[in-house]
Coordinates of C-alpha atoms and ligand atoms in Angstrom, one line a residue:
X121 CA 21.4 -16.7 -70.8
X122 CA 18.4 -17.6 -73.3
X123 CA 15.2 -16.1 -72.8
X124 CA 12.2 -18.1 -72.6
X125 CA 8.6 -16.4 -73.4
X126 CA 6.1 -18.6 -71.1
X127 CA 2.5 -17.5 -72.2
X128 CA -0.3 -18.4 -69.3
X129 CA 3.1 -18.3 -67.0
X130 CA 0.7 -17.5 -64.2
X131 CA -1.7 -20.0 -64.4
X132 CA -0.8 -23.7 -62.7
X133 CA 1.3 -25.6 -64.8
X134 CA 2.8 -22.7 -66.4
X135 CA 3.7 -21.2 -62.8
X136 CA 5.6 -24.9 -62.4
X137 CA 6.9 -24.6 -65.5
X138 CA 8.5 -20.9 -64.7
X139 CA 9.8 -22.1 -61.2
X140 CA 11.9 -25.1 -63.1
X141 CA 13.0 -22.9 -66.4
X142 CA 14.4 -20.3 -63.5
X143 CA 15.9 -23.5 -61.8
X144 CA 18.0 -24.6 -64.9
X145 CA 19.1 -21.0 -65.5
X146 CA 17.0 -19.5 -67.9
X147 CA 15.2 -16.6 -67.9
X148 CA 11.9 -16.2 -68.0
X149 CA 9.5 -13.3 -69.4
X150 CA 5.5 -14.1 -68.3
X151 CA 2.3 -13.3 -70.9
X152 CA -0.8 -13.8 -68.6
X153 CA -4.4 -12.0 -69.2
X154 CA -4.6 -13.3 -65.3
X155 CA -8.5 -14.2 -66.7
X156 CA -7.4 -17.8 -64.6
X157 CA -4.8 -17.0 -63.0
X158 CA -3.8 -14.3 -60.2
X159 CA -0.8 -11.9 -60.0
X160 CA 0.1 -13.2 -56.8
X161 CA 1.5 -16.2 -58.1
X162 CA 4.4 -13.8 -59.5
X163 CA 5.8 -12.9 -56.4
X164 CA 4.8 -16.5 -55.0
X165 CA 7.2 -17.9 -58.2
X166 CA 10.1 -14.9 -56.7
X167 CA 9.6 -16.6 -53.2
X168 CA 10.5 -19.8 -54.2
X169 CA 13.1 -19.2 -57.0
X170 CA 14.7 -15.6 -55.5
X171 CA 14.0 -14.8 -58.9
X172 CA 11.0 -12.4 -60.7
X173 CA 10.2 -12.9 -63.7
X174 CA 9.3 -10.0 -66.4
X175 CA 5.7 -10.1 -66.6
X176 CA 3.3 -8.6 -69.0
X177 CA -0.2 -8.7 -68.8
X178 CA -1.3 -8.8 -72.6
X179 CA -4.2 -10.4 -74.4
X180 CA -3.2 -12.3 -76.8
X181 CA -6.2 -12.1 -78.9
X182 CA -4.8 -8.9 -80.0
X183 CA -2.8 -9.5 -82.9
X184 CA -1.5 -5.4 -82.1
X185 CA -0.5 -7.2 -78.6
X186 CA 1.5 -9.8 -79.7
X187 CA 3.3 -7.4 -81.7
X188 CA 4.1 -4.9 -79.2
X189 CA 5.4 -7.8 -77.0
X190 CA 8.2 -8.7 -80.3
X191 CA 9.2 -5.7 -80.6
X192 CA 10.4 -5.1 -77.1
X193 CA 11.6 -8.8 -76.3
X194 CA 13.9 -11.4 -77.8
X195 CA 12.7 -14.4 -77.3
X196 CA 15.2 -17.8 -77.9
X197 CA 12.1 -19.6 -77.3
X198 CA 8.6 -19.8 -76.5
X199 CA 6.1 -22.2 -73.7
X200 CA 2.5 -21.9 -74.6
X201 CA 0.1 -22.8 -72.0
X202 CA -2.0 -20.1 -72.5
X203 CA -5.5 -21.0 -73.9
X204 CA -8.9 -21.5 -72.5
X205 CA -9.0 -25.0 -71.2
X206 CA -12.7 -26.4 -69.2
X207 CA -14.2 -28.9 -71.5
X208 CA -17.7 -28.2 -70.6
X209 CA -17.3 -24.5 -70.7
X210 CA -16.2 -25.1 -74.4
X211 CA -19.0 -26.9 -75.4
X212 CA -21.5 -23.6 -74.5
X213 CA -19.0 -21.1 -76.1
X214 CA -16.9 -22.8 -78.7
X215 CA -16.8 -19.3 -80.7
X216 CA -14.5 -17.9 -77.6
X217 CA -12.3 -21.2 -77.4
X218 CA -11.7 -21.0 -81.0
X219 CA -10.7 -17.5 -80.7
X220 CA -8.8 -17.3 -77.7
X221 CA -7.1 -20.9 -78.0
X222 CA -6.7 -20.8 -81.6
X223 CA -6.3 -16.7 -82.7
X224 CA -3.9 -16.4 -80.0
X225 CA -1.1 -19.5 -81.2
X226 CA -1.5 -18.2 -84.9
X227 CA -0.5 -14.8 -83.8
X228 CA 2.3 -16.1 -82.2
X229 CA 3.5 -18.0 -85.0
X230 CA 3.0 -15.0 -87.2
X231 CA 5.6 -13.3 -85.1
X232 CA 8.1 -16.7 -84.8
X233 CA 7.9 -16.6 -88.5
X234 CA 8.2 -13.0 -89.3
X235 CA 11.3 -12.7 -86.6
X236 CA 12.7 -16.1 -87.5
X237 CA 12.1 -16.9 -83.7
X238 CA 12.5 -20.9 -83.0
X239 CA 11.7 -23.5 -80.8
X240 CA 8.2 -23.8 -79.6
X241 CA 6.4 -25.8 -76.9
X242 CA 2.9 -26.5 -77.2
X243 CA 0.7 -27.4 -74.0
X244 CA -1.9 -30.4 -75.9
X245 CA -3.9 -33.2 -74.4
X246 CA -4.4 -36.9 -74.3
X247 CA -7.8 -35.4 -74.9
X248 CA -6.8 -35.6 -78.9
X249 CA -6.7 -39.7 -78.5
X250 CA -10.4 -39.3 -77.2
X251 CA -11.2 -43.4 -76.0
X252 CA -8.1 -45.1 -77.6
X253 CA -8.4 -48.4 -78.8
X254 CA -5.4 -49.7 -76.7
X255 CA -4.1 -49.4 -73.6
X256 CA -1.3 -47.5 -72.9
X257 CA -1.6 -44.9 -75.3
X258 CA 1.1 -44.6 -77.3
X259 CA 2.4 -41.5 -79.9
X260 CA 0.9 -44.0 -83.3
X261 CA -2.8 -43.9 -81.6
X262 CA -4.6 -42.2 -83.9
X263 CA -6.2 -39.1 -83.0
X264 CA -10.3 -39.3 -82.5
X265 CA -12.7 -36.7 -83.4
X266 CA -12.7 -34.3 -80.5
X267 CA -15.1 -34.9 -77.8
X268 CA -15.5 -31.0 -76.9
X269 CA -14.6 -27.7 -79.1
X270 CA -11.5 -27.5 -76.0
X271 CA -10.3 -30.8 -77.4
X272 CA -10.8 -30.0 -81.0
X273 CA -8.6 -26.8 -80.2
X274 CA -5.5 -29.1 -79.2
X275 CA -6.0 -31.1 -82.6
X276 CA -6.6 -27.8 -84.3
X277 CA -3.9 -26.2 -82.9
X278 CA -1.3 -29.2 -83.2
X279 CA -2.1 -29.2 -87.3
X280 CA -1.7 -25.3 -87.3
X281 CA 2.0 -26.0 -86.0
X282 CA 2.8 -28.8 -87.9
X283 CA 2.3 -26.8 -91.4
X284 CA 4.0 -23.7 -89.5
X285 CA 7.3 -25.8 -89.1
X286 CA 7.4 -27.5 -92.5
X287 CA 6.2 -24.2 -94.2
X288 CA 8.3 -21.7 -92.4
X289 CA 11.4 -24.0 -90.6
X290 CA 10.2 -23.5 -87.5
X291 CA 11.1 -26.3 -84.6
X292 CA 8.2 -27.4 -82.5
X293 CA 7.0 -30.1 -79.8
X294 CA 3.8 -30.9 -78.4
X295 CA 3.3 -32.2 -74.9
X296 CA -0.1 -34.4 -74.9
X297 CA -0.4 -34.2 -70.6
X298 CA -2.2 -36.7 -69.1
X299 CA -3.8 -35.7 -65.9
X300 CA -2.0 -32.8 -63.8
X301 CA -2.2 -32.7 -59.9
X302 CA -0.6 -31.7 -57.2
X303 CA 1.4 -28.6 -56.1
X304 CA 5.1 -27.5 -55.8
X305 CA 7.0 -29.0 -52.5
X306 CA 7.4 -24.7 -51.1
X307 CA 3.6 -24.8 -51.3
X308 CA 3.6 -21.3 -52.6
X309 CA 1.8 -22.3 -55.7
X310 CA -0.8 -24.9 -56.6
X311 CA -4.0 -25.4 -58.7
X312 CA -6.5 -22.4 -57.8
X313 CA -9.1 -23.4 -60.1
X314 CA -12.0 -20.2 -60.0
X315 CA -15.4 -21.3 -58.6
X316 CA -16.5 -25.0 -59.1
X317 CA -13.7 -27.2 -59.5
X318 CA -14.1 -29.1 -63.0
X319 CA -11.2 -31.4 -62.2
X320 CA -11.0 -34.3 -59.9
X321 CA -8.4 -33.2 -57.6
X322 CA -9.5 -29.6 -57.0
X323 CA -12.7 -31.2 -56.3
X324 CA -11.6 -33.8 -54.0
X325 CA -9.1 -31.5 -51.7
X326 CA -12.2 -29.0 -51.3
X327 CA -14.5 -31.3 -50.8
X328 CA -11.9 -32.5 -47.8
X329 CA -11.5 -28.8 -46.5
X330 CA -15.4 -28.8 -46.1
X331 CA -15.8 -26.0 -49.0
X332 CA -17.9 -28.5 -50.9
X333 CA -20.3 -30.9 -49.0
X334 CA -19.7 -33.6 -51.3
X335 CA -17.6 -35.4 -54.2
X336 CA -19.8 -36.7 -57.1
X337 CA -18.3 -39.4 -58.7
X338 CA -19.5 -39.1 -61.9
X339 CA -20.4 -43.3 -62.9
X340 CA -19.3 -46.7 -61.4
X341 CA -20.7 -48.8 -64.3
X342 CA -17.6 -48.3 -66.2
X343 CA -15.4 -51.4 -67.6
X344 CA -13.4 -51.4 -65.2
X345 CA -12.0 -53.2 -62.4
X346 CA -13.7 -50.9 -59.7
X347 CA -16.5 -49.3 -62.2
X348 CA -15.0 -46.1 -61.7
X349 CA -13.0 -44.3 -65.0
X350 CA -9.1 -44.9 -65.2
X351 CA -7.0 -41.7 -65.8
X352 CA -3.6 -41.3 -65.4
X353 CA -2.4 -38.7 -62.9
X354 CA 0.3 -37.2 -62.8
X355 CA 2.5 -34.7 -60.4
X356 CA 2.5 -31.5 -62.0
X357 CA 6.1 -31.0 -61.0
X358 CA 7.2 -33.9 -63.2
X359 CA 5.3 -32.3 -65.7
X360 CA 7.0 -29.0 -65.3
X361 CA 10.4 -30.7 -65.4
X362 CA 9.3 -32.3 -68.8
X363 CA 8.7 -29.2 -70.7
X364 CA 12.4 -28.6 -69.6
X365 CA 13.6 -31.5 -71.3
X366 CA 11.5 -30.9 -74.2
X367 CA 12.7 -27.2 -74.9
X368 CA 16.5 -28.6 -74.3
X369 CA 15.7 -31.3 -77.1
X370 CA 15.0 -28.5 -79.5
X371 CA 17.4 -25.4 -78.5
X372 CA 20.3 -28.5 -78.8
X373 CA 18.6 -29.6 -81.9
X374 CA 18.1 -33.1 -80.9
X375 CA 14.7 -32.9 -82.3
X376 CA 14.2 -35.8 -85.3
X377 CA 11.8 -34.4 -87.2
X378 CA 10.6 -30.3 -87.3
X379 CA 7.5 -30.8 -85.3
X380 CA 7.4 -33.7 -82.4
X381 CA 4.7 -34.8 -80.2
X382 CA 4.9 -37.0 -77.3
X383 CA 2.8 -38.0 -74.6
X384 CA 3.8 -37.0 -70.7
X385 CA 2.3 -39.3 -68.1
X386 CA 3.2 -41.7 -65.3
X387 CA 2.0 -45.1 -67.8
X388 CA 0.0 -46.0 -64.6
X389 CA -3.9 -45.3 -64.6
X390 CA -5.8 -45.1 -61.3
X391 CA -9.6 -45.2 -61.3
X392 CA -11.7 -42.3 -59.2
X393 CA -12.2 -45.0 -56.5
X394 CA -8.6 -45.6 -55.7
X395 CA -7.9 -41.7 -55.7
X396 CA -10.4 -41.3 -53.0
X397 CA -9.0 -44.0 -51.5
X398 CA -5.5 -42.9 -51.5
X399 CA -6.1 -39.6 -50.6
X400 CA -7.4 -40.9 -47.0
X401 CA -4.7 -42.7 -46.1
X402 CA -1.9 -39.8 -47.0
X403 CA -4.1 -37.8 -45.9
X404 CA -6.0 -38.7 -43.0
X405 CA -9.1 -37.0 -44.1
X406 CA -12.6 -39.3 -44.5
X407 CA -14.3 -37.8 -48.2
X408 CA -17.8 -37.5 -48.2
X409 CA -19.1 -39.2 -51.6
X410 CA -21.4 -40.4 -53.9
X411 CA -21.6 -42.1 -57.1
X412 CA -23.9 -40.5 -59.6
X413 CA -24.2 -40.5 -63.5
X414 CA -21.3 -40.8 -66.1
X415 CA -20.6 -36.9 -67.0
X416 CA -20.9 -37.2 -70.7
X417 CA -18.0 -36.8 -73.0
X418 CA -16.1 -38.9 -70.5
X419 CA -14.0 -41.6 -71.6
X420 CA -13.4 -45.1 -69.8
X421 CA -10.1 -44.9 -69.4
X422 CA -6.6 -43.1 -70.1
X423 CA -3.6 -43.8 -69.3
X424 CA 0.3 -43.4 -71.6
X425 CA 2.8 -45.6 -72.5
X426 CA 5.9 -43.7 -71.6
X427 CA 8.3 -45.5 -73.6
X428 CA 9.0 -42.6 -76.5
X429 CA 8.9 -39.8 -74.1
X430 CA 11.2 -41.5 -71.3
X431 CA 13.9 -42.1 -73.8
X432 CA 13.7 -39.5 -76.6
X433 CA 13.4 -36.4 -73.5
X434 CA 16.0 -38.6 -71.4
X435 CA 12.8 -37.9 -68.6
X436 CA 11.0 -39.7 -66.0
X437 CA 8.3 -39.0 -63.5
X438 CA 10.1 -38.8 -60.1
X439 CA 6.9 -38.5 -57.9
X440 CA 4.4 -40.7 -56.2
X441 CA 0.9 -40.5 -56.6
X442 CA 0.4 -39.9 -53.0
X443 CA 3.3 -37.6 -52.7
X444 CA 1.0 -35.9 -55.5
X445 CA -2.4 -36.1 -53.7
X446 CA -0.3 -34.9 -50.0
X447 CA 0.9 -31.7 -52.0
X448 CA -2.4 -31.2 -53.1
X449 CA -4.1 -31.6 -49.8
X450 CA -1.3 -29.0 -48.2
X451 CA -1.8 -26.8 -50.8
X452 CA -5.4 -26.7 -50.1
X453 CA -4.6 -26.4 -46.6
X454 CA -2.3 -23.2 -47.2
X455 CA -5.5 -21.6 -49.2
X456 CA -7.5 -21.3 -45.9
X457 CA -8.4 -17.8 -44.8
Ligands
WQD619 C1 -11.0 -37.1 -64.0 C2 -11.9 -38.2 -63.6 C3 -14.2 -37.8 -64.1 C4 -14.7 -34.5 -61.2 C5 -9.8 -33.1 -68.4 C6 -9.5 -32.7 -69.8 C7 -8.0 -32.7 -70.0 C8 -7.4 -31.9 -69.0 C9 -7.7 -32.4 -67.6 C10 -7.2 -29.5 -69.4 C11 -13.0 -38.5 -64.6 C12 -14.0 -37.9 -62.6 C13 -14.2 -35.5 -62.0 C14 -15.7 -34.8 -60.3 C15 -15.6 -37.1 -60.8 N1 -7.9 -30.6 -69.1 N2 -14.6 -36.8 -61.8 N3 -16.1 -36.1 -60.1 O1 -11.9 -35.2 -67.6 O2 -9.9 -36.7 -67.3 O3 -9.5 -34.4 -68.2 O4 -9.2 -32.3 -67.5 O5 -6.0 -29.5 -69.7 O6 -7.7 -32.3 -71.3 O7 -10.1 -33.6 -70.7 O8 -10.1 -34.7 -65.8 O9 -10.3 -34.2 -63.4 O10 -12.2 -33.6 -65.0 O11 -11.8 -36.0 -64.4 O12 -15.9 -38.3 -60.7 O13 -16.2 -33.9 -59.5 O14 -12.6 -37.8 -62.4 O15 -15.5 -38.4 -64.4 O16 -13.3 -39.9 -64.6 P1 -10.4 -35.4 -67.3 P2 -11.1 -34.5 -64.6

């Protein structure tokens, strides 16, 4: 049975990620600081799988950490999620996104290289295209200077990996993620973002539960058909199930070249306006609104071309958007009391 290290295995698409590496047999060893994440997720991931997962709670800013972890585990491959990841936090403390998103995935290639450990997964952005030139964005749109230091930590981090697998051998893909939502069908686990949502969706279902009083949406002068910006969301399950396909790719070394990137999306881009909007019809639930000013460093519009991805991972979203924005709303439902 290989053993897959999942770092930030806690947190929400690592804990999706967990629930569908258990699902296809492997098994799983957790790194979380649980600075974003909370422990009960681990026995929420046991409810739903019948399965615990071996869990440490390291720091990986501590090279003496990483280390320690090596020496007591082998590892057939590794999931990186974990990494600091609100783009406006980054922007008043780049120093601690560079060193926890950056000092923590060069200690771990340290140890891949030192232990000749292989296939790697990287958790990156469509956040490295910044506003593409064309839509869908496709794997040959070149990459934009970064937006935010979070953003310039994906591009960062994705050049630090390249030159790891053509220096050392090393094996690697990228997954540039679109927009996550939604929850696991159990409802046992979900997005629990800490204090003020960032994100849409977060935002949305606790505006809906009555925790917030009311959804800003951040600019209707956009070009676009509503005014509202395009993104592309997609169900964090698919997403999950994509990391699976992308870690098969590698440990059957279907991979083309040492280090792969591709982008993970549903190629369909939905502007604020029609979120809302779906989300009270699956729902039921009226959203209290208003449109305010563009939050800056957003861009227009996002959305993949699936193409590369569909046929090189031999994957495909399964899930709706509403079944995406329901499993969101029940989550939300389930966090009540
Ligand atoms: C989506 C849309 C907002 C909140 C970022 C990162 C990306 C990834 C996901 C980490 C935008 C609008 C939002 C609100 C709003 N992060 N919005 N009111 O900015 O596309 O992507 O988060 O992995 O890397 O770049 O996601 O959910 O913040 O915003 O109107 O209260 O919703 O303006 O158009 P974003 P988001």
């Amino acid at each position: 049975m290989k053993r897959i290290l999942v770092t930030g295995g806690l947190g929400f698409i690592g804990s999706h990620t967990v629930v569908e590496l258990q699902n296809e047999g492997f098994e799983v060893v957790i790194i979380d600081d649980l600075s974003n994440s909370k422990i009960e997720v681990l026995d929420n991931i046991e409810k739903i799988t019948g399965i615990k997962p071996d869990f440490y709670q390291l720091d990986l800013r501590s090279k003496q950490n990483v280390q320690h972890f090596f020496n007591e585990n082998t590892i057939d491959g590794i999931i990186h999620f974990a990494a600091f990841k609100a783009v406006g936090e980054s922007v008043q403390k780049p120093l601690d996104y560079y060193e926890n998103n950056i000092g923590s995935l060069v200690y771990l290639l340290q140890e891949m290289r030192d232990r000749n450990i292989d296939n790697f997964i990287f958790s990156s952005s469509c956040t490295v295209y910044g506003q593409a030139d064309e839509l869908p964005i496709t794997e040959n749109a070149p990459i934009k200077p970064a937006a935010s230091p979070y953003g310039n930590t994906k591009q960062i981090g994705e050049e630090i990996i390249k030159d790891s697998c053509t220096a050392h051998n090393m094996n690697a893909i990228s997954l540039r993620y679109f927009n996550p939502i939604g929850a696991h069908d159990s409802i046992k686990i979900g997005e629990l973002p800490l204090g003020v949502p960032q994100n849409l969706i977060p935002y949305v279902t606790q505006t809906a539960a009555g925790i917030r009083e009311q959804l800003s949406i951040f600019g209707d002068d956009y070009e676009t058909p509503d005014g509202t910006a395009v993104r592309d969301y997609i169900h964090v399950v698919d997403l999950a199930k994509a990391h699976i396909s992308a870690l098969q790719r590698l440990l059957d070394k279907k991979n083309k070249q040492n280090f792969e990137f591709f982008n993970v999306g549903t190629g369909k881009g939905s502007s604020v306006l029609e979120i809302v909007n779906s989300f009270e019809k699956v729902t039921n639930q009226k959203l209290n609104y208003k449109i305010v000013a563009r939050r800056a460093g957003d861009v227009t519009a996002a959305y993949a071309d699936t193409t590369i991805a569909n046929q090189e991972l031999h994957w495909k979203t399964e899930k709706s958007l509403d079944d995406a924005l329901l499993s969101a709303w029940k989550w939300q439902e389930s966090q009540k009391g």
